[in-house]
Short mmCIF file of C-alpha atoms and ligand atoms in Angstrom, two decimals:
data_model
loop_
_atom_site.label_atom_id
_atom_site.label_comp_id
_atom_site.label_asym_id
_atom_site.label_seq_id
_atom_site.Cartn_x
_atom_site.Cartn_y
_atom_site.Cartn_z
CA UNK A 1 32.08 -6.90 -8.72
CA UNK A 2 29.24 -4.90 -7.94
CA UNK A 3 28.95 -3.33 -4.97
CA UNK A 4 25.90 -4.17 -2.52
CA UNK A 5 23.90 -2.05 -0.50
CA UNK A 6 22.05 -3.91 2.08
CA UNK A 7 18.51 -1.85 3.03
CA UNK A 8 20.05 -0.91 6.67
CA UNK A 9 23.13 0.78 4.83
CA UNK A 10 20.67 2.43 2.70
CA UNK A 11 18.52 3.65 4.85
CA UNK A 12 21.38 5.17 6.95
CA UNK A 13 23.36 7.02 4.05
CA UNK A 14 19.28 8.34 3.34
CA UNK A 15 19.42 9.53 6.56
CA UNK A 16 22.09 12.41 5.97
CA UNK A 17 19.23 13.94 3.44
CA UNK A 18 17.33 14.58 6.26
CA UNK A 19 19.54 17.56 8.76
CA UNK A 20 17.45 17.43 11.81
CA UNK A 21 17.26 13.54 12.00
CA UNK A 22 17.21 11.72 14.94
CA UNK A 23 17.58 8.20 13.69
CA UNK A 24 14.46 7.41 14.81
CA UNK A 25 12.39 7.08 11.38
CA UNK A 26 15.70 5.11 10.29
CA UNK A 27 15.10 2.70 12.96
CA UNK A 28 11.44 2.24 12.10
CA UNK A 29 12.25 1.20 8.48
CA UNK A 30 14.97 -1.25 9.39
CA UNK A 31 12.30 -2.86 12.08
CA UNK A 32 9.76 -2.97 9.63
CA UNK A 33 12.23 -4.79 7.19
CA UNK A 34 13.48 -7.23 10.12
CA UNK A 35 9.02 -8.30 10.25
CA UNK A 36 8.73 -8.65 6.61
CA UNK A 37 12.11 -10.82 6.57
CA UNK A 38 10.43 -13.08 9.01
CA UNK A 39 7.19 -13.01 6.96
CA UNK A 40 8.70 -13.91 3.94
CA UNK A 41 10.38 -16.74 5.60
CA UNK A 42 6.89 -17.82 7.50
CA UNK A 43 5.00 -17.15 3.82
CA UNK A 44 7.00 -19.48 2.05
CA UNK A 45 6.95 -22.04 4.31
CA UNK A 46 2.93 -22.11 3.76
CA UNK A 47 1.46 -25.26 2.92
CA UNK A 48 4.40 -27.47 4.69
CA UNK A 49 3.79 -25.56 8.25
CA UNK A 50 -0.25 -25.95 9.63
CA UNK A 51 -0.12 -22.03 8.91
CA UNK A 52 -2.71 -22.26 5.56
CA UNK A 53 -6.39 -21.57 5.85
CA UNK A 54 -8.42 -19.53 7.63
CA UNK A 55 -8.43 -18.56 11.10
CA UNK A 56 -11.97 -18.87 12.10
CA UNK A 57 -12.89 -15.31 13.00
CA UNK A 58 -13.53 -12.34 10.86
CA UNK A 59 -11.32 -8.49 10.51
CA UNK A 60 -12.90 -5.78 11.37
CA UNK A 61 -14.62 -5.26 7.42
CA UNK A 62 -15.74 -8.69 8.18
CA UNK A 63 -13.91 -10.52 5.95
CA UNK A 64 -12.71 -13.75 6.56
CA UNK A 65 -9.05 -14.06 8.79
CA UNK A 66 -6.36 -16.90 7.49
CA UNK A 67 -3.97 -18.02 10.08
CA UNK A 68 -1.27 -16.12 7.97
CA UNK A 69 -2.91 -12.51 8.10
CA UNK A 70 -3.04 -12.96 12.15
CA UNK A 71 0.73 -14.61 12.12
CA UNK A 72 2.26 -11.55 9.83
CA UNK A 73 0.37 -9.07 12.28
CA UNK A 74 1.23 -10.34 15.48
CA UNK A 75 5.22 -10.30 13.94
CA UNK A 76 4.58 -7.24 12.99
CA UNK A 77 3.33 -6.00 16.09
CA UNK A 78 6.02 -7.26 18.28
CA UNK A 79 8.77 -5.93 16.05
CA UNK A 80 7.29 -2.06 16.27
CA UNK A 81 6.81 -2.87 20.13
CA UNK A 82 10.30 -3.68 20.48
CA UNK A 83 11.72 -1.29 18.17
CA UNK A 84 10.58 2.04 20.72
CA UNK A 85 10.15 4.47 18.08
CA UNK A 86 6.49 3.95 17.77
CA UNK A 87 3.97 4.95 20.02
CA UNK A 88 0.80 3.33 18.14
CA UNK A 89 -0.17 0.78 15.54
CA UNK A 90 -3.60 0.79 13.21
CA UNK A 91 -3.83 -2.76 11.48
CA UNK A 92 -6.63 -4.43 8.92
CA UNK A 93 -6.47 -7.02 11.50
CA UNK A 94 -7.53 -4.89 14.54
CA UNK A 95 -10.71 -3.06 14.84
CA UNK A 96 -8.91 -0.15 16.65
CA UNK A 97 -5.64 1.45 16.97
CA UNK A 98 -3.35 -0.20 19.47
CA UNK A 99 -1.24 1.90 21.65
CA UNK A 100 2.26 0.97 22.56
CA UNK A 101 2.62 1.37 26.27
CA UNK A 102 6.62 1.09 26.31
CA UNK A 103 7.14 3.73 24.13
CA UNK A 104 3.98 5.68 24.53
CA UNK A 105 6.05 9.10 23.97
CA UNK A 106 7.58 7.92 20.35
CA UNK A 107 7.26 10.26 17.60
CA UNK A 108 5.60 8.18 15.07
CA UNK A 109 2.69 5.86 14.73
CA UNK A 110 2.36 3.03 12.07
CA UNK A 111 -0.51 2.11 9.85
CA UNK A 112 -0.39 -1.38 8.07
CA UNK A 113 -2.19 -3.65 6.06
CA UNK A 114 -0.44 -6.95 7.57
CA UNK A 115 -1.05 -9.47 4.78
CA UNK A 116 -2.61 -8.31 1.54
CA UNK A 117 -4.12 -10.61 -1.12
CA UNK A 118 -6.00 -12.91 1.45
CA UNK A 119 -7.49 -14.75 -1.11
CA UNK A 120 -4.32 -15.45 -2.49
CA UNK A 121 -2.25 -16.94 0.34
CA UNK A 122 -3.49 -20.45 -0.33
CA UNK A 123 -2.82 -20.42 -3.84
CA UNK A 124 0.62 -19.67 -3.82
CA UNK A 125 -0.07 -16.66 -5.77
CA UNK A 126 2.13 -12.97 -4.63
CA UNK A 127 0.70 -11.27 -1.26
CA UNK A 128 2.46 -8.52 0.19
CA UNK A 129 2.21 -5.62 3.17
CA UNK A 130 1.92 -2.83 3.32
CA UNK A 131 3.09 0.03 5.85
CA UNK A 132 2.41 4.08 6.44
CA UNK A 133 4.28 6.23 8.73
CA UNK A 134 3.24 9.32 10.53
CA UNK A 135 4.51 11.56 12.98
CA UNK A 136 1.85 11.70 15.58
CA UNK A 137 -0.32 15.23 16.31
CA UNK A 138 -0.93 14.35 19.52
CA UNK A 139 0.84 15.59 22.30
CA UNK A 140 3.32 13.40 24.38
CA UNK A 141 1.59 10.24 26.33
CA UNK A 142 -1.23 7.86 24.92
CA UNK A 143 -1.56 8.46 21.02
CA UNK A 144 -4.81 9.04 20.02
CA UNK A 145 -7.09 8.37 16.96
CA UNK A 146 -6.48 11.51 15.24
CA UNK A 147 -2.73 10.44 15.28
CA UNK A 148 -4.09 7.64 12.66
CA UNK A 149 -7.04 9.43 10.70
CA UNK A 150 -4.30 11.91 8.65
CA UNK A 151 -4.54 12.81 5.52
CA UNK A 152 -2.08 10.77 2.76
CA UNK A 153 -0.14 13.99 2.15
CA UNK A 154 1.25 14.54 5.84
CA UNK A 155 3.21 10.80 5.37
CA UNK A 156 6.73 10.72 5.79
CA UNK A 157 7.23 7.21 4.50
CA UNK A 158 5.35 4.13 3.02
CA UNK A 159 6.12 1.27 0.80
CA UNK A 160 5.13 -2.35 1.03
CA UNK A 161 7.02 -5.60 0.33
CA UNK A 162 5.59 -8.44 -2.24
CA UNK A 163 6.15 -11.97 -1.35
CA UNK A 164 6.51 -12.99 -5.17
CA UNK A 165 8.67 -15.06 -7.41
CA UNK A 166 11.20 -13.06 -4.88
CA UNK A 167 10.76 -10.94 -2.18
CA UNK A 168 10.61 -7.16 -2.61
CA UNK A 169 10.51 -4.12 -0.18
CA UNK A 170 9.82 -1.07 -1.83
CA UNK A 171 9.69 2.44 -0.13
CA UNK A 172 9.71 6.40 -0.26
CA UNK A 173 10.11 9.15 2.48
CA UNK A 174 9.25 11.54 0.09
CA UNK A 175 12.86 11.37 -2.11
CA UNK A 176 12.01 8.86 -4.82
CA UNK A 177 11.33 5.34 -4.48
CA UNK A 178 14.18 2.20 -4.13
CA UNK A 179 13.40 -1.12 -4.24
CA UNK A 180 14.89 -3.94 -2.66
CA UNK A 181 15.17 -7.60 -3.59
CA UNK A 182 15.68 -10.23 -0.76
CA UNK A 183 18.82 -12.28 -1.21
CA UNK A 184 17.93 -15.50 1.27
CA UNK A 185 21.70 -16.53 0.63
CA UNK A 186 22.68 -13.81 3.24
CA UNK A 187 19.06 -12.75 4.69
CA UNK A 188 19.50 -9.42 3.72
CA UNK A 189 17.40 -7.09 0.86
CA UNK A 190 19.72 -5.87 -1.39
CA UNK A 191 19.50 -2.11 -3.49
CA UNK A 192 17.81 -3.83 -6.96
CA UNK A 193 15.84 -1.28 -8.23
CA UNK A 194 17.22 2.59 -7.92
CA UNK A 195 14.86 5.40 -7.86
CA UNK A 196 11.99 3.59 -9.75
CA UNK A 197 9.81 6.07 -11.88
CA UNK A 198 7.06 5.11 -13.49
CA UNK A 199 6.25 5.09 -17.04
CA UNK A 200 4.07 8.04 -18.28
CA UNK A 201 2.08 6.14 -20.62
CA UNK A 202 0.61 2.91 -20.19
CA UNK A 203 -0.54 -0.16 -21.68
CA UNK A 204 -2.33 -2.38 -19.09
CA UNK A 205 -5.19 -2.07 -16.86
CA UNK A 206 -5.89 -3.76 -13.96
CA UNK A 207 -9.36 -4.30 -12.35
CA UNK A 208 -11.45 -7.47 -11.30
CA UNK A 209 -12.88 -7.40 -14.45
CA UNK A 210 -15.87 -10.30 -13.60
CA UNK A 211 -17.93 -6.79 -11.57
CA UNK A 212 -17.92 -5.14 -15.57
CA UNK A 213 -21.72 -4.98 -14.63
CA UNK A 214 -21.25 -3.31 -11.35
CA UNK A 215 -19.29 -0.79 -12.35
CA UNK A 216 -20.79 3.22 -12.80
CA UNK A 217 -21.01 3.84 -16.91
CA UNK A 218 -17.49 6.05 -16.25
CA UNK A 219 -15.15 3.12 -15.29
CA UNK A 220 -17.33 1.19 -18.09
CA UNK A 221 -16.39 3.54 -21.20
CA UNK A 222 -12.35 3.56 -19.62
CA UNK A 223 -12.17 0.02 -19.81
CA UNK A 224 -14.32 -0.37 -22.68
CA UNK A 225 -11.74 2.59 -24.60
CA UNK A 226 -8.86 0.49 -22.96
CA UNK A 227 -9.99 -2.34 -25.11
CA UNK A 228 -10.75 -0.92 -28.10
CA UNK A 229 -7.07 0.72 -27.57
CA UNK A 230 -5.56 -2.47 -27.33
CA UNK A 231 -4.46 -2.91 -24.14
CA UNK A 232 -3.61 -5.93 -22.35
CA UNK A 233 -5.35 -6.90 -19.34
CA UNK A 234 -3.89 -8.35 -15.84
CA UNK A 235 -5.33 -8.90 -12.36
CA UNK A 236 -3.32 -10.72 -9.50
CA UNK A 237 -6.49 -9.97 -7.26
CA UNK A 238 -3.49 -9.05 -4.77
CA UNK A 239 -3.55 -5.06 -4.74
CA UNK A 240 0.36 -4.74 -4.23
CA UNK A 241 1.22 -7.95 -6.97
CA UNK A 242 -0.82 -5.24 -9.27
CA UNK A 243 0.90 -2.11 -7.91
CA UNK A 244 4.16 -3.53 -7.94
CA UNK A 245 3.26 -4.55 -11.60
CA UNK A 246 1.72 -0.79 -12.44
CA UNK A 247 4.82 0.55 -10.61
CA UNK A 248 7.50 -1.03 -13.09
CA UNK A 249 5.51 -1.77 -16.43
CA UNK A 250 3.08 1.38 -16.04
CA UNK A 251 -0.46 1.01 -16.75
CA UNK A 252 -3.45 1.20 -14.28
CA UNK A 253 -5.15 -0.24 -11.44
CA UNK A 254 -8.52 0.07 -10.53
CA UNK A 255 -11.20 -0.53 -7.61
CA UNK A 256 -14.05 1.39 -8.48
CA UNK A 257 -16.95 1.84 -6.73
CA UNK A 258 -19.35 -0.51 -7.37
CA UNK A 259 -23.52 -0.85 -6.85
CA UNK A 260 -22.65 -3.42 -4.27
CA UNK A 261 -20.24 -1.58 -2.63
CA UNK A 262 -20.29 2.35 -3.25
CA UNK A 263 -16.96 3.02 -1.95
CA UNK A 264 -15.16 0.17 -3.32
CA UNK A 265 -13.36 -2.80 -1.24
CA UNK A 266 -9.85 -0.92 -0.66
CA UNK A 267 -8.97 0.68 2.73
CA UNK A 268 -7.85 4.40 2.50
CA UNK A 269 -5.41 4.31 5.53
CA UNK A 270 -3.50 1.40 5.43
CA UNK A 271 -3.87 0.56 1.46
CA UNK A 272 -4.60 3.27 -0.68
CA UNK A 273 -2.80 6.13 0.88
CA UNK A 274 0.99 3.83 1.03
CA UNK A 275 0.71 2.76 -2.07
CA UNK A 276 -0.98 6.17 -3.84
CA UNK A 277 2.40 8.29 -1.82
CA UNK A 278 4.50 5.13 -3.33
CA UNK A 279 2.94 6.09 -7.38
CA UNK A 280 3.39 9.88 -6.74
CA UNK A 281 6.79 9.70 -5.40
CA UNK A 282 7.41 7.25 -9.01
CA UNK A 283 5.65 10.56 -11.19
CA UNK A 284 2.01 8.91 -11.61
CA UNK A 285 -1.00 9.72 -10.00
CA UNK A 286 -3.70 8.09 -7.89
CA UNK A 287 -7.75 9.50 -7.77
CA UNK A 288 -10.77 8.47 -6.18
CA UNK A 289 -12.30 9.87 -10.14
CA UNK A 290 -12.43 13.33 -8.70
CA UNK A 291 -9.85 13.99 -5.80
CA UNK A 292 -6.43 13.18 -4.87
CA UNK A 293 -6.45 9.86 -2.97
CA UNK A 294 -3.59 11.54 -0.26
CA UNK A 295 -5.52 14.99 -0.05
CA UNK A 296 -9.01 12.75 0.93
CA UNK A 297 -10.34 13.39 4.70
CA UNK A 298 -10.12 10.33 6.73
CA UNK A 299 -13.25 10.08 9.31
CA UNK A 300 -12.74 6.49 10.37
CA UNK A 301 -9.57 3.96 10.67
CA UNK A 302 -11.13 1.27 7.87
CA UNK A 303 -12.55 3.63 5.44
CA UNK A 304 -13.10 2.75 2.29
CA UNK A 305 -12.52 4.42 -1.19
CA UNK A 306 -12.92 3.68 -5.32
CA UNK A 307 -9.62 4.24 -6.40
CA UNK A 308 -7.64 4.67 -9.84
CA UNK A 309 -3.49 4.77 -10.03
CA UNK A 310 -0.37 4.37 -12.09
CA UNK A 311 0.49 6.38 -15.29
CA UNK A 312 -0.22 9.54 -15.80
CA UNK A 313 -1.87 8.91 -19.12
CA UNK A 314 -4.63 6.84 -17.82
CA UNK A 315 -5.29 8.41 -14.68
CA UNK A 316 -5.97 12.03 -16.79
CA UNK A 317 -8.31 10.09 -19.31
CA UNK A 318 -10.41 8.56 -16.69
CA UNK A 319 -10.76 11.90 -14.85
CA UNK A 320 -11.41 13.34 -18.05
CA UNK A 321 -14.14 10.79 -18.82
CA UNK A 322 -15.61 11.73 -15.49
CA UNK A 323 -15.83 15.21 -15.87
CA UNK A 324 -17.09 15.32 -19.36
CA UNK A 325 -19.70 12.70 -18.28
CA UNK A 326 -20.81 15.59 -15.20
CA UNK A 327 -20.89 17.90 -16.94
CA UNK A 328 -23.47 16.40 -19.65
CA UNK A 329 -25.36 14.83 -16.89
CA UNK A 330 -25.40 18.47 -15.27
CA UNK A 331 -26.69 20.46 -18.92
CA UNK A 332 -29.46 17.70 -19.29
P1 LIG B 1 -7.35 -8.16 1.73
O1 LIG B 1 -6.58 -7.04 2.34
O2 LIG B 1 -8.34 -8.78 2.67
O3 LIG B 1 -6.48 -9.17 1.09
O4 LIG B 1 -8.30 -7.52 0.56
C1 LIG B 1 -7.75 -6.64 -0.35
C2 LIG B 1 -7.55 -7.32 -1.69
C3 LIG B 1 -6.61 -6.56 -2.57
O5 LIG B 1 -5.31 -7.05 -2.43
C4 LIG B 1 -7.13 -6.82 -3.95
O6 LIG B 1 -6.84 -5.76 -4.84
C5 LIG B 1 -8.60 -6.95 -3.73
O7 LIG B 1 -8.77 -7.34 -2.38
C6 LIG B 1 -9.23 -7.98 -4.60
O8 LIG B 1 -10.62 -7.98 -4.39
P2 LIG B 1 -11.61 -8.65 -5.42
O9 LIG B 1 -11.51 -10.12 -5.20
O10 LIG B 1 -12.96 -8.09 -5.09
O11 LIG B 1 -11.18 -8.28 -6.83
MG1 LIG B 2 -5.49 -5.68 1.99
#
């Protein structure tokens, strides 16, 4: 029989990799897997429960709230509150950061995206969360916003979970990625998918592909090569369904800017920065066309930025689009 490791036994064998560890960013993980358990369980209960729809009121990019985005961020509020090794959250869901009074002097602070794929959640179609970790700058006390606005690069773990066809918690400190499948026989997400890595060439792109006429004439020629090329198209419209699906099969995903919205729809903080630390850690890359998503300044908590990630392959051809484009653009 094979032998199971349960993502709490993982996490604390990980632990020994780290010499000067407290416990304390083990003890965050396994809190953060405790919330998504109960999400999972709440998510698939959708449509029987009166926990579809929308919530009335609006997140701070003013999109619309479902009753499931504020139910998965509440949970997941209450779990860091209790777990004391977090002294501030930053949420989609909340226009600013929340400080945790009981454990105001905790080490870390936590950046999530609650509920991802909004649109999806009625549907029955994969959503998923999706969680950052940082050690806080500021001194002990109150955390502070610049304990939030770091770059990608200074994160010492991310991953998300997608509520699919099963449920999935994937995650890096900065040693490779592991996934973890949720086996609701014993409540417990089980080691399924050892130190992912993530195919160097790809063969399907990813981008809401009805905005073709939105897009800058860059992202036009990729997806316009990617065609010609061959490649097969897919677009969940949930950004971790596609990641997850980038992540395992290769290929790309893309939200580019657009002349509606310059900096695309995606949140750097709490979206593009997990998941880009997530693609690195599997050997791709993720770009904003002309910078390293992780090495990009954050000014505010719900900035926005165009973003392109997954195989290598693709990622280098679209930045080499983009730079041969400049540079004609700067000669003429
Ligand atoms: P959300 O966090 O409110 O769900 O919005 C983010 C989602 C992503 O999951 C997905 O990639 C994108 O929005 C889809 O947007 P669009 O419908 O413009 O393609
Ligand atoms: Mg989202």
């Amino acid at each position: 029989m094979n032998t199971i490791i349960t993502l709490d036994e993982f996490i604390i064998q990980r632990q020994k990799d780290f010499p000067y560890a407290t416990g304390e960013l083990s003890g965050l993980l396994r809190d953060i897997g405790l919330a998504s358990k109960i999400i999972s369980r709440e998510v698939n209960k959708a449509g029987l429960a009166d926990i579809s729809g929308q919530a009335g009121t609006e997140n701070a990019s003013g999109e619309a709230v479902q009753k499931l985005d504020v139910l998965a961020d509440n949970l997941l509020i209450s779990c860091l509150q209790n777990s004391g090794e977090c002294c501030g959250i930053a949420s989609e869901e909340n226009t600013t950061y929340v400080p945790i009074q009981k454990s105001k002097n905790a080490k870390y602070v936590v950046l999530f995206d609650p509920l991802d794929g909004s649109s999806n959640i009625d549907v029955n179609v994969s959503i998923g969360t999706i969680f950052a970790i940082y050690r806080r700058v500021s001194d002990d006390g109150e955390c502070e916003l610049k304990d939030f606005l770091q770059d990608g690069v200074e994160q010492v773990a991310s991953g998300y979970v997608v509520y699919g066809s099963s449920t999935m918690l994937v995650y890096t400190t900065g040693k490779g990625v592991n996934g973890f499948t949720l086996d609701p026989s014993i409540g417990e997400f089980c080691l399924s998918h050892r130190d992912i890595t993530i195919p160097e060439k790809g063969k399907i792109y990813s981008i809401n592909h009805s905005a073709f006429y939105k897009f800058d004439e860059n992202t036009q020629q990729f997806i316009e090569e990617c065609i010609k090329n061959g490649c097969n198209f897919r677009y969940v419209g949930s950004m971790v369904a596609d990641v997850h699906r980038t992540l395992i099969k290769g290929g790309i995903f893309i939200y580019p800017s657009t002349s509606s919205s310059p900096n695309g729809k995606l949140r750097l903080l709490y979206e593009c920065n997990p998941l880009s630390f997530i693609i690195e850690q599997a050997g791709g890359r993720s770009t904003n066309g002309t910078q390293r998503i992780m090495e990009l300044e954050a000014t505010e908590l719900h900035q926005r930025t165009p973003i392109f990630m997954g195989s290598t392959d693709m990622v280098d051809r679209v930045e080499e689009i983009i730079t041969t484009n400049s540079k004609v653009m700067t000669k003429s």
